[in-house]
């Protein structure tokens, strides 16, 4: 008990220092790539109170859609212009199909120098907050105490990614080092929140970390063989602009993405296998390491099938629109399979899936060694 109190205390101290560091990081670093003219733009929430005139016609390329102009009056709801009513011409096109109605919430872009305004987008935060709230509520209702801990772990994971991983990589730190540190921090805190401090938790942490790092190794080896890196991504021009200003290490930037992408699935497999073996020991205390390892492998085989499908289909789904575009070019199979986009997506998908597959023997071996003495 005393040892556990000390460990929880050490984790508490670490978290206090970690939060203090990330707060300092946020206050001393700015992501802005805007020049002086862009810096005079502000974006505010507004509500459409009147549509004075519409000049719209049917859009032949989008069934049920319209193109043209709307002269609207918008009441600004926040910022230094709160309460002001501005007149805006909303240009409706095939790609900017924001056809507004009275009482619609919108985001306005305001040029502080000239005072001109334009409709940037629908205001979507309210619906997003409702969606997130329903998601969190669902987890808590079904998971009860474990669900609450799951939400806490998820919130912490998002915090680490946004306040630690992203800024440090953005401002020139090694993507490899920061990626590994992020994985270690997220894994440790998330699993301790779920299961407390125990041999089972430590086994799952070690298994997850090893599995994720191996996915990074697979990516690193084959990215060299396939000649792909951060310079091959479609957004390379924007990334290079950030690199020239803040020192972003473009070459290894994809490495961090691989580690983060594989973390959730690997953590799931590692925790599932370890928990199952832990329960098995409670039922059969005389079980040996070899027998426990074999049992873990047998349990993991079903997980491999489902998780492999899950990850590959997730990557395929994320690339679906791009695949349609490639199909429209009538590219040959060789052209398609050697394009930067397909190679990067394929490598990411296989590296992440391989991490899940490797997590099964790693978890079974780690658990059998840590939970059984012989």
PDB file of N, CA and C in Angstrom, residues 260-295:
ATOM      1  N   UNK A 260       1.144   7.929 -33.215  1.00  0.00           N
ATOM      2  CA  UNK A 260      -0.144   8.339 -32.654  1.00  0.00           C
ATOM      3  C   UNK A 260      -1.285   7.513 -33.250  1.00  0.00           C
ATOM      4  N   UNK A 261      -1.224   7.261 -34.567  1.00  0.00           N
ATOM      5  CA  UNK A 261      -2.296   6.521 -35.240  1.00  0.00           C
ATOM      6  C   UNK A 261      -2.413   5.090 -34.734  1.00  0.00           C
ATOM      7  N   UNK A 262      -1.288   4.473 -34.414  1.00  0.00           N
ATOM      8  CA  UNK A 262      -1.315   3.065 -33.986  1.00  0.00           C
ATOM      9  C   UNK A 262      -1.560   2.902 -32.493  1.00  0.00           C
ATOM     10  N   UNK A 263      -1.397   3.970 -31.725  1.00  0.00           N
ATOM     11  CA  UNK A 263      -1.434   3.865 -30.265  1.00  0.00           C
ATOM     12  C   UNK A 263      -2.740   3.295 -29.731  1.00  0.00           C
ATOM     13  N   UNK A 264      -3.868   3.825 -30.162  1.00  0.00           N
ATOM     14  CA  UNK A 264      -5.155   3.394 -29.615  1.00  0.00           C
ATOM     15  C   UNK A 264      -5.425   1.920 -29.817  1.00  0.00           C
ATOM     16  N   UNK A 265      -5.205   1.436 -31.045  1.00  0.00           N
ATOM     17  CA  UNK A 265      -5.473   0.028 -31.350  1.00  0.00           C
ATOM     18  C   UNK A 265      -4.516  -0.891 -30.605  1.00  0.00           C
ATOM     19  N   UNK A 266      -3.241  -0.507 -30.542  1.00  0.00           N
ATOM     20  CA  UNK A 266      -2.254  -1.332 -29.835  1.00  0.00           C
ATOM     21  C   UNK A 266      -2.568  -1.379 -28.345  1.00  0.00           C
ATOM     22  N   UNK A 267      -2.948  -0.234 -27.778  1.00  0.00           N
ATOM     23  CA  UNK A 267      -3.314  -0.189 -26.361  1.00  0.00           C
ATOM     24  C   UNK A 267      -4.505  -1.096 -26.078  1.00  0.00           C
ATOM     25  N   UNK A 268      -5.464  -1.102 -26.981  1.00  0.00           N
ATOM     26  CA  UNK A 268      -6.654  -1.948 -26.842  1.00  0.00           C
ATOM     27  C   UNK A 268      -6.274  -3.420 -26.794  1.00  0.00           C
ATOM     28  N   UNK A 269      -5.455  -3.854 -27.753  1.00  0.00           N
ATOM     29  CA  UNK A 269      -5.043  -5.260 -27.812  1.00  0.00           C
ATOM     30  C   UNK A 269      -4.204  -5.632 -26.597  1.00  0.00           C
ATOM     31  N   UNK A 270      -3.246  -4.783 -26.247  1.00  0.00           N
ATOM     32  CA  UNK A 270      -2.363  -5.078 -25.118  1.00  0.00           C
ATOM     33  C   UNK A 270      -3.141  -5.206 -23.816  1.00  0.00           C
ATOM     34  N   UNK A 271      -4.075  -4.287 -23.588  1.00  0.00           N
ATOM     35  CA  UNK A 271      -4.860  -4.326 -22.356  1.00  0.00           C
ATOM     36  C   UNK A 271      -5.804  -5.518 -22.344  1.00  0.00           C
ATOM     37  N   UNK A 272      -6.392  -5.842 -23.487  1.00  0.00           N
ATOM     38  CA  UNK A 272      -7.333  -6.968 -23.564  1.00  0.00           C
ATOM     39  C   UNK A 272      -6.635  -8.290 -23.282  1.00  0.00           C
ATOM     40  N   UNK A 273      -5.486  -8.508 -23.910  1.00  0.00           N
ATOM     41  CA  UNK A 273      -4.735  -9.754 -23.703  1.00  0.00           C
ATOM     42  C   UNK A 273      -4.244  -9.850 -22.267  1.00  0.00           C
ATOM     43  N   UNK A 274      -3.669  -8.765 -21.759  1.00  0.00           N
ATOM     44  CA  UNK A 274      -3.134  -8.774 -20.394  1.00  0.00           C
ATOM     45  C   UNK A 274      -4.233  -9.011 -19.365  1.00  0.00           C
ATOM     46  N   UNK A 275      -5.372  -8.338 -19.518  1.00  0.00           N
ATOM     47  CA  UNK A 275      -6.486  -8.509 -18.574  1.00  0.00           C
ATOM     48  C   UNK A 275      -7.013  -9.940 -18.590  1.00  0.00           C
ATOM     49  N   UNK A 276      -7.127 -10.516 -19.792  1.00  0.00           N
ATOM     50  CA  UNK A 276      -7.620 -11.891 -19.905  1.00  0.00           C
ATOM     51  C   UNK A 276      -6.680 -12.873 -19.212  1.00  0.00           C
ATOM     52  N   UNK A 277      -5.388 -12.680 -19.390  1.00  0.00           N
ATOM     53  CA  UNK A 277      -4.415 -13.571 -18.749  1.00  0.00           C
ATOM     54  C   UNK A 277      -4.402 -13.374 -17.236  1.00  0.00           C
ATOM     55  N   UNK A 278      -4.600 -12.142 -16.809  1.00  0.00           N
ATOM     56  CA  UNK A 278      -4.666 -11.851 -15.374  1.00  0.00           C
ATOM     57  C   UNK A 278      -5.858 -12.571 -14.740  1.00  0.00           C
ATOM     58  N   UNK A 279      -6.997 -12.546 -15.419  1.00  0.00           N
ATOM     59  CA  UNK A 279      -8.180 -13.256 -14.923  1.00  0.00           C
ATOM     60  C   UNK A 279      -7.951 -14.762 -14.916  1.00  0.00           C
ATOM     61  N   UNK A 280      -7.230 -15.259 -15.901  1.00  0.00           N
ATOM     62  CA  UNK A 280      -6.956 -16.693 -15.988  1.00  0.00           C
ATOM     63  C   UNK A 280      -6.104 -17.161 -14.810  1.00  0.00           C
ATOM     64  N   UNK A 281      -5.159 -16.316 -14.404  1.00  0.00           N
ATOM     65  CA  UNK A 281      -4.322 -16.663 -13.251  1.00  0.00           C
ATOM     66  C   UNK A 281      -5.170 -16.755 -11.990  1.00  0.00           C
ATOM     67  N   UNK A 282      -6.163 -15.873 -11.873  1.00  0.00           N
ATOM     68  CA  UNK A 282      -7.054 -15.923 -10.715  1.00  0.00           C
ATOM     69  C   UNK A 282      -7.857 -17.203 -10.654  1.00  0.00           C
ATOM     70  N   UNK A 283      -8.171 -17.768 -11.827  1.00  0.00           N
ATOM     71  CA  UNK A 283      -8.938 -19.019 -11.877  1.00  0.00           C
ATOM     72  C   UNK A 283      -8.032 -20.228 -11.686  1.00  0.00           C
ATOM     73  N   UNK A 284      -6.861 -20.186 -12.302  1.00  0.00           N
ATOM     74  CA  UNK A 284      -5.929 -21.317 -12.246  1.00  0.00           C
ATOM     75  C   UNK A 284      -4.557 -20.808 -11.812  1.00  0.00           C
ATOM     76  N   UNK A 285      -4.323 -20.777 -10.508  1.00  0.00           N
ATOM     77  CA  UNK A 285      -3.095 -20.203  -9.960  1.00  0.00           C
ATOM     78  C   UNK A 285      -1.853 -21.014 -10.307  1.00  0.00           C
ATOM     79  N   UNK A 286      -2.026 -22.306 -10.607  1.00  0.00           N
ATOM     80  CA  UNK A 286      -0.875 -23.174 -10.882  1.00  0.00           C
ATOM     81  C   UNK A 286      -0.400 -23.099 -12.329  1.00  0.00           C
ATOM     82  N   UNK A 287      -1.008 -22.273 -13.132  1.00  0.00           N
ATOM     83  CA  UNK A 287      -0.656 -22.189 -14.547  1.00  0.00           C
ATOM     84  C   UNK A 287       0.782 -21.713 -14.727  1.00  0.00           C
ATOM     85  N   UNK A 288       1.488 -22.285 -15.696  1.00  0.00           N
ATOM     86  CA  UNK A 288       2.877 -21.924 -15.951  1.00  0.00           C
ATOM     87  C   UNK A 288       3.003 -20.862 -17.027  1.00  0.00           C
ATOM     88  N   UNK A 289       4.222 -20.352 -17.190  1.00  0.00           N
ATOM     89  CA  UNK A 289       4.454 -19.286 -18.161  1.00  0.00           C
ATOM     90  C   UNK A 289       4.138 -19.717 -19.596  1.00  0.00           C
ATOM     91  N   UNK A 290       4.603 -20.909 -19.952  1.00  0.00           N
ATOM     92  CA  UNK A 290       4.401 -21.386 -21.317  1.00  0.00           C
ATOM     93  C   UNK A 290       2.914 -21.553 -21.630  1.00  0.00           C
ATOM     94  N   UNK A 291       2.186 -22.126 -20.676  1.00  0.00           N
ATOM     95  CA  UNK A 291       0.752 -22.333 -20.862  1.00  0.00           C
ATOM     96  C   UNK A 291       0.021 -20.995 -20.942  1.00  0.00           C
ATOM     97  N   UNK A 292       0.456 -20.047 -20.108  1.00  0.00           N
ATOM     98  CA  UNK A 292      -0.174 -18.725 -20.108  1.00  0.00           C
ATOM     99  C   UNK A 292       0.110 -17.994 -21.422  1.00  0.00           C
ATOM    100  N   UNK A 293       1.348 -18.114 -21.893  1.00  0.00           N
ATOM    101  CA  UNK A 293       1.716 -17.486 -23.166  1.00  0.00           C
ATOM    102  C   UNK A 293       0.886 -18.060 -24.318  1.00  0.00           C
ATOM    103  N   UNK A 294       0.734 -19.370 -24.326  1.00  0.00           N
ATOM    104  CA  UNK A 294      -0.068 -20.028 -25.369  1.00  0.00           C
ATOM    105  C   UNK A 294      -1.519 -19.562 -25.325  1.00  0.00           C
ATOM    106  N   UNK A 295      -2.047 -19.442 -24.107  1.00  0.00           N
ATOM    107  CA  UNK A 295      -3.427 -18.972 -23.946  1.00  0.00           C
ATOM    108  C   UNK A 295      -3.571 -17.545 -24.473  1.00  0.00           C
TER     109      UNK A 295
END
